[in-house]
Coordinates of C-alpha atoms and ligand atoms in Angstrom, one line a residue:
Chain A
M1 CA 0.0 0.0 0.0
S2 CA 1.0 3.6 -0.5
I3 CA -0.1 6.5 1.6
E4 CA -0.6 9.9 0.0
W5 CA 1.3 12.9 1.2
P6 CA -0.8 15.2 3.4
S7 CA -2.9 17.7 1.5
A8 CA -2.7 20.4 4.1
T9 CA 0.4 22.6 3.6
L10 CA 1.8 25.3 5.8
E11 CA 2.1 28.8 4.4
V12 CA 5.8 29.8 4.1
V13 CA 6.3 33.3 5.5
Q14 CA 9.9 33.5 4.4
Q15 CA 12.5 31.2 3.0
R16 CA 15.6 32.1 5.0
P17 CA 15.4 31.2 7.8
L18 CA 12.5 28.9 6.8
T19 CA 9.5 30.4 8.7
V20 CA 6.0 28.9 8.4
K21 CA 2.6 29.8 9.7
N22 CA 0.9 27.3 12.1
P23 CA -2.8 27.8 12.1
K24 CA -4.7 27.6 15.4
T25 CA -8.5 27.8 15.6
W26 CA -10.0 25.5 18.2
P27 CA -12.3 26.5 21.1
H28 CA -11.8 25.9 24.8
I29 CA -14.9 24.6 26.7
H30 CA -14.6 26.7 29.9
S31 CA -16.7 26.2 32.9
Y32 CA -17.1 28.9 35.5
G33 CA -17.9 26.2 38.0
G34 CA -19.4 27.7 41.2
W35 CA -18.8 31.2 40.0
G36 CA -21.4 30.6 37.2
R37 CA -24.0 31.8 39.7
F38 CA -22.5 35.3 39.5
F39 CA -22.8 35.4 35.7
A40 CA -26.3 34.0 35.9
G41 CA -27.1 36.7 38.4
L42 CA -26.1 39.5 35.9
Q43 CA -29.0 38.3 33.7
E44 CA -31.4 38.9 36.6
R45 CA -29.8 42.4 37.1
K46 CA -28.2 41.3 40.4
I47 CA -24.6 41.6 41.4
L48 CA -23.9 38.5 43.5
A49 CA -21.1 38.7 46.0
T50 CA -20.2 36.2 48.8
R51 CA -19.5 36.3 52.5
C52 CA -18.0 33.6 54.7
A53 CA -20.6 31.5 56.5
N54 CA -18.3 30.1 59.1
P55 CA -19.3 31.6 62.5
R56 CA -15.7 31.1 63.8
C57 CA -14.1 33.0 60.9
E58 CA -12.6 36.3 62.0
E59 CA -13.0 37.9 58.6
K60 CA -16.4 38.3 57.2
R61 CA -15.9 40.7 54.4
L62 CA -18.0 40.8 51.3
W63 CA -16.1 39.5 48.2
L64 CA -16.7 40.6 44.6
P65 CA -15.7 38.8 42.4
P66 CA -17.3 36.1 44.5
R67 CA -15.4 33.2 46.0
C68 CA -17.3 30.1 46.7
E69 CA -14.9 29.3 49.5
C70 CA -13.4 31.7 52.1
P71 CA -9.6 32.4 51.6
D72 CA -9.3 32.8 55.4
C73 CA -10.8 29.5 56.6
W74 CA -11.6 27.6 53.4
H75 CA -15.3 27.3 54.6
A76 CA -18.2 27.7 52.1
M77 CA -19.5 31.2 51.6
D78 CA -23.0 32.6 51.5
W79 CA -24.2 34.4 48.4
V80 CA -25.4 38.0 49.0
E81 CA -26.5 40.8 46.7
A82 CA -24.0 43.6 46.5
P83 CA -25.0 47.3 46.2
Q84 CA -25.5 48.6 42.7
R85 CA -24.4 52.1 43.4
G86 CA -20.8 53.0 44.2
R87 CA -17.9 55.3 43.4
L88 CA -15.4 55.3 40.6
Y89 CA -12.1 54.3 42.3
T90 CA -9.8 54.6 39.3
W91 CA -9.9 54.5 35.5
S92 CA -7.9 54.2 32.3
I93 CA -8.8 54.6 28.6
V94 CA -7.2 51.7 26.7
K95 CA -6.0 52.9 23.3
Y96 CA -4.2 49.7 22.1
P97 CA -6.1 46.8 23.6
G98 CA -5.0 43.3 23.0
E99 CA -6.5 40.9 20.5
L100 CA -9.9 39.5 21.7
F101 CA -11.0 42.8 23.2
K102 CA -14.7 43.0 22.4
L103 CA -15.3 46.7 23.2
P104 CA -14.2 49.6 21.1
P105 CA -10.7 51.1 21.8
D106 CA -11.1 54.3 23.9
T107 CA -13.5 52.4 26.2
P108 CA -12.9 53.6 29.8
L109 CA -11.9 50.7 32.0
I110 CA -12.7 51.4 35.7
S111 CA -12.5 50.0 39.2
V112 CA -15.5 50.6 41.4
E113 CA -15.7 51.0 45.1
L114 CA -18.9 49.7 46.7
D115 CA -19.9 50.2 50.3
G116 CA -19.3 47.1 52.3
V117 CA -17.4 45.3 49.6
C118 CA -13.7 44.6 50.4
T119 CA -12.6 44.6 46.8
K120 CA -12.6 47.2 44.0
V121 CA -14.5 45.6 41.2
M122 CA -12.9 45.9 37.7
S123 CA -15.3 46.9 35.0
W124 CA -16.1 49.4 32.3
L125 CA -17.9 52.7 32.0
K126 CA -20.7 52.6 29.4
E127 CA -21.5 56.4 29.4
G128 CA -19.8 59.6 30.4
K129 CA -16.4 60.7 31.2
P130 CA -14.5 58.9 34.0
E131 CA -13.4 60.8 37.1
I132 CA -12.1 59.4 40.4
G133 CA -14.8 59.6 43.1
M134 CA -17.7 60.1 40.7
P135 CA -20.9 58.2 41.7
V136 CA -21.8 55.4 39.4
R137 CA -24.6 52.8 39.1
A138 CA -24.6 49.4 37.6
V139 CA -26.2 48.5 34.2
F140 CA -26.6 45.0 32.8
N141 CA -26.4 43.5 29.3
T142 CA -29.5 41.3 29.2
Q143 CA -30.4 41.8 25.5
R144 CA -27.5 39.9 23.9
P145 CA -25.4 38.7 26.8
T146 CA -21.7 37.8 26.2
H147 CA -21.7 35.6 29.3
T148 CA -18.5 37.3 30.4
I149 CA -17.7 40.0 32.9
L150 CA -18.5 42.5 30.1
D151 CA -22.2 41.9 30.8
L152 CA -21.8 44.3 33.8
A153 CA -21.0 47.9 33.2
W154 CA -21.5 51.3 35.0
V155 CA -22.9 54.7 34.1
P156 CA -22.8 58.0 36.0
A157 CA -25.4 58.0 38.8
Chain B
M1 CA -3.7 36.4 54.3
I2 CA -3.8 39.7 56.2
K3 CA -3.0 38.5 59.7
F4 CA 0.2 36.7 60.2
G5 CA 0.8 33.7 62.4
P6 CA 4.1 33.3 64.3
Q7 CA 5.7 31.2 61.5
N8 CA 4.3 32.9 58.4
L9 CA 7.1 35.5 58.2
R10 CA 9.9 33.3 59.4
I11 CA 13.1 34.6 58.0
P12 CA 14.5 32.2 55.4
K13 CA 17.9 30.7 56.0
F14 CA 20.5 29.0 53.7
E15 CA 22.0 26.0 55.3
R16 CA 25.2 26.8 53.4
P17 CA 26.4 29.8 51.4
V18 CA 25.4 30.2 47.7
Y19 CA 27.6 31.8 45.1
V20 CA 26.9 33.3 41.7
V21 CA 29.8 32.5 39.5
A22 CA 29.1 33.3 35.9
G23 CA 26.4 34.9 33.7
G24 CA 25.6 34.9 30.0
L25 CA 23.1 36.8 27.7
T26 CA 22.0 37.0 24.2
D27 CA 21.1 40.3 22.6
Y28 CA 17.4 41.0 22.8
R29 CA 15.2 41.7 19.8
K30 CA 11.5 42.2 18.9
R31 CA 11.9 39.3 16.3
Y32 CA 14.7 36.8 16.2
P33 CA 13.9 34.3 13.4
E34 CA 17.6 33.7 12.8
K35 CA 17.9 31.5 16.0
N36 CA 15.5 29.1 17.5
T37 CA 15.0 28.9 21.3
C38 CA 17.4 26.1 21.8
Q39 CA 20.1 28.0 20.0
L40 CA 19.5 31.2 22.0
C41 CA 19.8 29.3 25.3
T42 CA 23.0 27.7 24.1
E43 CA 24.4 31.1 23.1
A44 CA 23.8 32.5 26.6
L45 CA 25.2 29.4 28.2
R46 CA 28.4 29.6 26.1
M47 CA 28.9 33.2 27.1
A48 CA 28.6 32.1 30.8
V49 CA 31.2 29.3 30.5
E50 CA 33.5 30.8 27.9
E51 CA 33.6 34.6 28.6
N52 CA 33.5 34.9 32.4
D53 CA 37.2 34.2 33.1
L54 CA 36.4 30.9 34.7
K55 CA 39.4 28.9 35.9
L56 CA 38.0 25.7 34.5
D57 CA 37.4 25.1 30.8
P58 CA 33.8 24.7 29.6
E59 CA 34.1 20.9 29.5
E60 CA 35.1 20.8 33.2
V61 CA 32.2 23.1 34.1
R62 CA 29.8 20.7 32.4
R63 CA 31.3 17.9 34.5
S64 CA 30.6 19.9 37.6
V65 CA 26.9 20.5 36.9
N66 CA 24.4 18.3 38.9
W67 CA 21.0 20.0 38.6
C68 CA 19.4 22.5 36.2
V69 CA 16.7 25.1 36.6
Y70 CA 14.7 26.4 33.6
S71 CA 12.7 29.5 33.3
Q72 CA 10.0 30.3 30.7
F73 CA 6.9 32.4 31.4
A74 CA 4.4 31.3 28.8
D75 CA 4.1 28.1 26.9
H76 CA 1.6 30.0 24.7
F77 CA 4.4 32.1 23.2
G78 CA 6.8 29.4 22.0
D79 CA 3.8 27.1 21.3
Q80 CA 5.8 24.2 22.8
L81 CA 4.9 22.5 26.0
L82 CA 7.8 21.1 28.0
A83 CA 10.2 23.3 26.1
A84 CA 12.5 23.1 29.0
A85 CA 13.1 19.4 28.3
K86 CA 14.0 20.2 24.7
V87 CA 16.4 22.9 25.9
H88 CA 17.9 20.6 28.6
D89 CA 18.6 17.9 26.0
Y90 CA 19.9 20.4 23.5
L91 CA 22.4 21.7 26.1
G92 CA 23.6 18.2 26.7
F93 CA 22.6 17.9 30.3
D94 CA 20.7 14.6 30.0
P95 CA 20.3 12.5 32.2
L96 CA 20.7 15.1 35.1
G97 CA 17.5 16.1 36.8
N98 CA 15.9 19.5 36.1
I99 CA 12.9 21.6 37.0
E100 CA 11.1 24.4 35.2
V101 CA 9.8 27.3 37.2
K102 CA 6.8 29.5 36.3
T103 CA 5.7 32.6 38.2
G104 CA 4.8 35.1 35.5
G105 CA 7.0 38.1 35.1
A106 CA 9.0 37.0 38.2
T107 CA 9.8 33.6 36.6
G108 CA 13.5 34.5 36.3
G109 CA 13.8 35.6 39.9
S110 CA 11.9 32.5 41.1
A111 CA 14.2 30.2 39.0
V112 CA 17.2 31.7 40.7
L113 CA 15.4 31.2 44.0
A114 CA 14.8 27.5 43.2
A115 CA 18.5 27.1 42.2
A116 CA 19.6 28.8 45.4
Q117 CA 17.4 26.5 47.4
A118 CA 19.0 23.5 45.7
V119 CA 22.6 24.7 46.4
A120 CA 21.8 26.0 50.0
S121 CA 20.3 22.7 51.0
G122 CA 23.1 20.6 49.7
Y123 CA 20.9 19.0 47.1
A124 CA 23.2 20.4 44.4
S125 CA 26.6 22.1 44.1
C126 CA 26.6 23.6 40.6
V127 CA 23.3 24.7 38.9
P128 CA 22.8 26.5 35.7
V129 CA 19.7 28.6 35.6
V130 CA 18.5 29.0 32.0
G131 CA 15.7 31.4 31.0
W132 CA 14.2 32.6 27.7
E133 CA 11.1 33.8 26.0
R134 CA 10.1 33.6 22.4
M135 CA 7.6 36.4 21.9
D136 CA 7.8 36.8 18.2
E137 CA 5.6 34.0 16.9
V138 CA 2.5 36.1 17.2
S139 CA 1.6 39.8 16.5
T140 CA 2.0 42.3 19.3
K141 CA -1.8 42.4 19.7
V142 CA -2.0 38.7 20.2
G143 CA 1.1 38.8 22.4
N144 CA -0.7 41.3 24.6
S145 CA -3.6 39.0 24.7
Y146 CA -1.4 36.1 25.7
I147 CA 0.2 38.1 28.5
A148 CA -3.3 39.2 29.7
S149 CA -4.2 35.5 30.0
A150 CA -2.0 35.8 33.1
A151 CA -4.6 38.1 34.6
C152 CA -7.8 36.5 35.9
K153 CA -9.5 35.2 32.8
D154 CA -12.9 34.9 34.5
F155 CA -13.2 38.5 35.9
E156 CA -10.3 40.6 34.4
S157 CA -8.8 39.6 31.1
E158 CA -11.8 40.7 29.0
L159 CA -11.3 44.2 30.3
G160 CA -8.6 45.2 27.9
W161 CA -6.7 42.0 27.1
M162 CA -3.8 44.2 27.9
Y163 CA -1.5 44.3 31.0
A164 CA -0.6 47.9 30.5
A165 CA -4.3 48.8 31.1
Y166 CA -4.1 47.1 34.6
Y167 CA -1.0 49.1 35.4
A168 CA -2.7 52.2 34.0
L169 CA -5.6 51.8 36.5
M170 CA -3.0 51.7 39.3
A171 CA -1.1 54.7 37.8
Q172 CA -4.3 56.8 37.9
R173 CA -5.0 55.9 41.4
Y174 CA -1.4 56.4 42.5
Q175 CA -1.4 59.8 40.9
Y176 CA -4.6 60.7 42.6
E177 CA -3.3 59.6 46.0
N178 CA 0.2 61.0 45.7
N179 CA 0.1 63.7 43.1
V180 CA 3.3 62.8 41.3
P181 CA 4.3 65.2 38.5
R182 CA 3.9 63.5 35.2
D183 CA 7.5 64.6 34.4
T184 CA 8.9 62.5 37.2
L185 CA 7.4 59.3 35.8
A186 CA 8.7 60.2 32.3
R187 CA 12.2 60.8 33.7
I188 CA 12.4 57.1 34.7
A189 CA 11.7 56.2 31.1
C190 CA 14.4 58.7 29.9
K191 CA 16.9 57.3 32.3
N192 CA 16.4 53.7 31.3
H193 CA 16.3 54.3 27.6
E194 CA 19.5 56.3 28.0
Y195 CA 21.3 53.6 30.0
A196 CA 20.2 51.0 27.3
R197 CA 22.2 53.1 24.8
H198 CA 25.4 51.8 26.4
S199 CA 24.4 48.1 26.3
P200 CA 25.0 46.0 23.2
F201 CA 22.2 43.7 24.4
A202 CA 19.5 46.4 24.3
Q203 CA 16.4 46.3 22.2
N204 CA 15.0 49.7 22.7
P205 CA 17.8 52.3 23.5
G206 CA 17.2 55.9 22.8
K207 CA 17.9 59.5 23.8
Y208 CA 14.5 61.0 24.7
T209 CA 13.4 64.2 26.4
V210 CA 10.7 64.2 29.0
K211 CA 8.5 65.9 26.4
E212 CA 9.1 63.2 23.9
I213 CA 8.2 60.5 26.4
L214 CA 5.0 62.2 27.3
E215 CA 3.9 63.1 23.8
N216 CA 4.5 59.5 22.6
D217 CA 1.4 57.5 21.7
I218 CA -0.6 56.5 24.7
V219 CA -1.1 52.7 25.2
S220 CA -3.6 53.0 28.0
H221 CA -4.1 56.4 29.6
P222 CA -1.8 57.8 31.1
L223 CA 1.0 55.4 30.1
S224 CA 2.8 56.1 26.8
F225 CA 4.6 53.4 24.7
L226 CA 8.0 54.7 25.8
E227 CA 6.9 54.2 29.5
C228 CA 6.2 50.5 28.9
C229 CA 8.6 47.5 28.7
V230 CA 9.5 46.0 25.5
M231 CA 8.4 42.5 24.2
S232 CA 11.5 40.5 23.5
V233 CA 13.1 37.4 22.2
G234 CA 16.3 36.2 24.0
A235 CA 17.8 34.1 26.7
A236 CA 19.9 34.6 29.9
V237 CA 22.0 32.1 32.0
L238 CA 23.4 32.3 35.5
L239 CA 25.6 29.7 37.2
L240 CA 25.0 29.1 40.9
C241 CA 27.5 27.1 43.0
D242 CA 28.3 26.1 46.5
E243 CA 31.5 27.6 48.1
P244 CA 34.0 24.9 47.1
T245 CA 32.8 24.8 43.5
A246 CA 32.8 28.6 43.3
R247 CA 36.4 28.8 44.6
R248 CA 37.4 26.2 41.9
L249 CA 35.7 28.2 39.2
T250 CA 36.5 31.9 39.9
D251 CA 38.7 34.3 41.7
K252 CA 35.9 36.8 41.8
P253 CA 33.1 35.0 43.7
V254 CA 29.9 36.9 44.4
Q255 CA 27.7 35.6 47.2
L256 CA 24.0 35.4 46.9
K257 CA 23.4 36.6 50.4
A258 CA 19.7 36.4 50.2
I259 CA 16.8 35.7 47.9
A260 CA 13.2 35.6 49.0
G261 CA 9.8 35.6 47.5
G262 CA 6.4 37.2 48.2
S263 CA 3.0 37.1 46.7
H264 CA -0.3 38.8 46.5
T265 CA -3.7 38.4 44.8
L266 CA -3.6 38.0 41.0
R267 CA -6.5 40.5 40.8
T268 CA -5.5 44.0 41.9
A269 CA -9.1 44.4 42.9
D270 CA -8.9 41.8 45.6
R271 CA -6.3 43.5 47.8
R272 CA -7.8 43.9 51.3
H273 CA -6.7 46.7 53.6
M274 CA -4.2 45.6 56.2
P275 CA -1.6 47.2 58.5
I276 CA 1.7 48.2 56.7
L277 CA 4.4 45.6 57.0
L278 CA 7.4 47.6 58.2
L279 CA 11.0 47.3 56.9
P280 CA 14.0 47.6 59.2
N281 CA 14.4 51.3 58.2
E282 CA 10.8 52.2 59.1
T283 CA 8.8 52.6 62.3
P284 CA 5.1 53.1 63.0
E285 CA 5.9 56.9 63.2
T286 CA 6.9 56.7 59.5
Y287 CA 3.3 56.3 58.6
A288 CA 1.6 58.4 61.4
D289 CA 0.2 60.8 58.8
Y290 CA 0.0 58.4 55.8
F291 CA -3.7 57.6 55.7
G292 CA -6.3 60.3 54.9
A293 CA -9.2 61.2 52.6
K294 CA -7.4 60.1 49.4
R295 CA -5.2 57.4 50.8
D296 CA -7.7 55.0 52.3
A297 CA -6.0 51.6 52.2
W298 CA -2.8 49.7 52.1
P299 CA -1.6 48.1 49.9
G300 CA -4.5 49.4 47.9
F301 CA -3.8 50.1 44.3
S302 CA -0.6 52.1 45.0
S303 CA 1.6 49.4 46.6
F304 CA 2.7 45.9 46.1
L305 CA 2.5 43.7 49.2
A306 CA 4.4 41.0 47.3
S307 CA 7.4 43.3 46.9
R308 CA 7.2 44.5 50.5
T309 CA 7.1 40.9 51.7
A310 CA 10.0 39.8 49.5
A311 CA 12.1 42.8 50.6
Y312 CA 11.2 42.2 54.3
L313 CA 12.4 38.6 54.2
A314 CA 15.5 39.2 52.1
Y315 CA 16.6 42.3 54.1
H316 CA 16.3 40.4 57.3
M317 CA 18.1 37.4 55.7
A318 CA 21.0 39.5 54.6
G319 CA 21.1 41.9 57.6
I320 CA 20.1 45.0 55.5
K321 CA 19.3 47.9 57.8
D322 CA 18.8 50.6 55.2
P323 CA 18.6 49.7 51.5
L324 CA 19.7 53.2 50.3
E325 CA 22.8 53.0 52.4
D326 CA 23.6 49.3 52.2
F327 CA 23.2 48.8 48.4
D328 CA 25.5 50.1 45.8
L329 CA 23.3 49.4 42.9
L330 CA 19.8 48.1 42.1
E331 CA 17.9 46.4 39.3
T332 CA 14.1 46.9 39.5
H333 CA 11.5 45.3 37.3
D334 CA 10.6 48.5 35.5
A335 CA 7.8 47.0 33.4
F336 CA 6.1 50.4 33.6
T337 CA 7.3 53.8 34.9
I338 CA 4.5 53.8 37.5
S339 CA 5.4 50.3 38.9
D340 CA 9.0 51.5 39.3
V341 CA 7.9 54.4 41.6
Q342 CA 5.7 52.0 43.5
T343 CA 8.6 49.6 43.9
Y344 CA 10.9 52.3 45.3
E345 CA 8.4 52.6 48.2
D346 CA 7.8 48.9 48.6
I347 CA 11.5 48.1 49.0
G348 CA 12.0 51.1 51.4
L349 CA 14.0 53.6 49.3
R350 CA 11.5 56.1 50.4
P351 CA 8.4 55.8 52.6
Y352 CA 5.1 55.1 51.0
G353 CA 3.8 58.2 49.1
R354 CA 7.3 59.6 48.6
G355 CA 8.7 57.3 45.9
R356 CA 9.1 60.2 43.5
E357 CA 11.9 61.6 45.6
F358 CA 14.1 58.7 44.7
I359 CA 14.1 60.0 41.1
E360 CA 13.8 63.7 41.8
S361 CA 16.8 63.7 44.2
G362 CA 19.1 62.1 41.6
D363 CA 19.6 59.0 43.9
A364 CA 18.5 56.6 41.1
Y365 CA 21.1 57.8 38.6
F366 CA 24.6 56.7 37.7
E367 CA 26.9 58.3 40.3
G368 CA 23.8 58.9 42.5
R369 CA 23.4 57.2 45.9
L370 CA 21.8 54.1 44.5
P371 CA 22.1 53.8 40.7
T372 CA 19.1 51.9 39.4
N373 CA 18.7 49.9 36.2
L374 CA 22.1 50.7 34.7
S375 CA 21.4 47.7 32.5
G376 CA 18.7 49.7 30.7
G377 CA 16.0 47.7 32.5
L378 CA 12.8 46.3 30.9
I379 CA 12.0 49.7 29.4
G380 CA 15.2 50.1 27.5
T381 CA 16.9 46.7 27.2
M382 CA 14.7 43.7 27.4
H383 CA 11.7 41.8 28.7
A384 CA 12.1 38.3 27.3
V385 CA 10.0 37.4 30.3
G386 CA 11.5 34.0 31.4
A387 CA 15.0 35.5 31.0
T388 CA 14.3 38.9 32.7
G389 CA 15.0 38.1 36.4
I390 CA 18.1 36.2 35.4
F391 CA 19.3 39.0 33.1
Q392 CA 19.0 41.4 36.1
I393 CA 21.2 39.3 38.3
V394 CA 23.8 38.7 35.4
E395 CA 24.1 42.5 35.1
L396 CA 24.5 42.8 38.9
L397 CA 27.1 40.1 38.9
W398 CA 29.2 41.8 36.2
Q399 CA 29.0 45.1 38.0
L400 CA 30.1 43.6 41.3
Q401 CA 33.0 41.9 39.5
G402 CA 34.0 45.2 37.9
K403 CA 33.2 43.8 34.5
Y404 CA 30.6 46.3 33.2
D405 CA 33.1 47.5 30.5
K406 CA 34.1 44.0 29.5
F407 CA 30.5 43.1 28.6
H408 CA 29.2 46.5 27.4
G409 CA 32.2 48.4 26.0
D410 CA 33.8 45.8 23.7
A411 CA 33.3 46.9 20.1
A412 CA 33.6 43.2 19.0
L413 CA 30.6 42.3 21.2
W414 CA 28.5 45.1 19.5
R415 CA 29.5 43.7 16.1
R416 CA 28.5 40.2 17.2
Y417 CA 25.0 41.5 17.4
G418 CA 25.2 43.5 14.2
K419 CA 25.5 46.8 15.9
E420 CA 28.1 49.7 16.0
K421 CA 29.3 50.7 19.4
P422 CA 28.1 54.3 19.8
T423 CA 30.8 57.0 19.6
D424 CA 29.5 58.6 22.8
W425 CA 29.5 55.2 24.6
R426 CA 30.3 55.6 28.3
S427 CA 31.1 53.3 31.1
L428 CA 28.4 52.8 33.7
Q429 CA 30.6 50.7 36.0
V430 CA 29.8 51.6 39.6
H431 CA 33.1 52.3 41.3
N432 CA 33.9 49.6 43.9
A433 CA 30.4 48.2 43.9
K434 CA 30.1 45.8 46.8
R435 CA 26.4 45.0 47.2
G436 CA 23.5 44.9 44.8
C437 CA 19.8 44.1 44.8
A438 CA 17.4 42.8 42.1
I439 CA 13.6 42.8 42.2
S440 CA 11.8 40.3 39.9
H441 CA 8.1 41.0 39.6
A442 CA 5.0 39.3 38.1
G443 CA 1.4 40.2 37.3
T444 CA 0.1 43.3 39.0
G445 CA 2.3 42.1 41.9
S446 CA 1.3 38.4 42.1
H447 CA 4.8 37.2 42.7
V448 CA 8.0 39.1 43.6
T449 CA 11.5 38.0 44.5
C450 CA 14.2 40.1 46.1
A451 CA 17.8 39.0 45.6
I452 CA 20.8 40.5 47.3
L453 CA 24.3 39.9 46.0
E454 CA 27.6 40.7 47.7
R455 CA 31.2 40.7 46.5
V456 CA 33.3 38.7 48.9
Ligands
LIG501 ZN1 -13.9 32.3 56.5

């Protein structure tokens, strides 16, 4: 028997040194696991955070992004709704985003400070001009959800 | 962890002394199709064993090796899993054991830490640390995306797919809290691009004014291209030994007095407020007036707990009382101008909130109190990520051995890389340098190592 040479060939980018183009186009099937509840919550216009349920844990801060298990005692956490109004903690306008960025360049990226939350949520500003300290409120993408963190954004309050 | 138990901050101890004996580099380029990764690593190793005035010939050095440590940040870039095994074989070290280390941007520093642990414990007596990164197989935009895969992919990466943006968020907050003149940040970039002009290894040397830095294209507001590290291809090698091996190999041994690592949340967002961890040159009074309306938290977005922890451990390990006094030179991980100022504070060159003074005073410059990044750093010379932390220590080693000119001023070396030695080249050798420090840094401060080298 005789086997044919493969029909797929690599594109040669240059001859010296020999440089070829390796194509790559397969998807990853990624599970959010327990954090999926947060992304599902966005579709109900809720920001779901977590707090440690262990009565003996010294730290009982509200975590957002949520953690299913507490970093201080490894105990399961309770899901709690976080406030939807806060203050802009810091911002940047990204001019040259990396490949895969789904928003237009010039989108303000922001961190948001929410009362009672121990973290500064990273997100984006959908309307207005960013300024540190400005009051903002959450808005949700429920029309055509991306099922990513981009489904949460903020506008001036 | 924000409350420490009695053993959490135990000061690390080497069971026996560790020496740095030789270093080797390649030049660093945006694209390097002429040489594959195995060849680049071989080139750096050959410089280490052939050009460091060792008393044994390369074959005898090879016969002394008994363990190897490899350092590459991202398998994505080279598109080759277990690349370390390929390099190890190519270098002819089979069947000796080896290990590959990965801690993001601090991979090089962590690899040196792993090698030091092997030597200090008695597990090994002669360990090459070999680091590289091959960042030219994809476009810059895809490269930035790959790097941003080292942010949290569930909650962060989508927001920019760009690490500069995550530092830009910190930069804005740092500016708000500490009101640093924009010029001061730009001066860091000017300094490092300028020092890179004197290095044959450098990828992005240049003579820039503050104005040119600030008027350069913005990557992510407020950081301009010239304030960000380069994306490089290249390798670096360091040879670590125990004392008997070091004495056999060199007349100019340099001791690795300390190397320690710290960490903090991958997501900047998740940094909880905690009490400031004090360095030996600080007291609670140092920060009596630190917190206020604008500065509401530590480490917050302005400081790196990982750097502070690494410095705390390494300073105690090496008996450093005041870094500004005790070090003769410093290599920081200047991935961005802003992170450099933050680092000055984290490692105690100035108290928190006053990092700008380290630049403004002239301390950070050649012939200043603590010359910093005379190598050209990540902004001027290279950031072939897996090689970077090793590169820093190679440059420190050569300074401490009085060999800056040998490795930067030789016209033949410039020609080796297809370059002309500049007519206005100048020596950046620090006179009689005795002790140096290198900071290797990952993520937005997820891993940091602090290494302290001393001429003996
Ligand atoms: Zn807990």
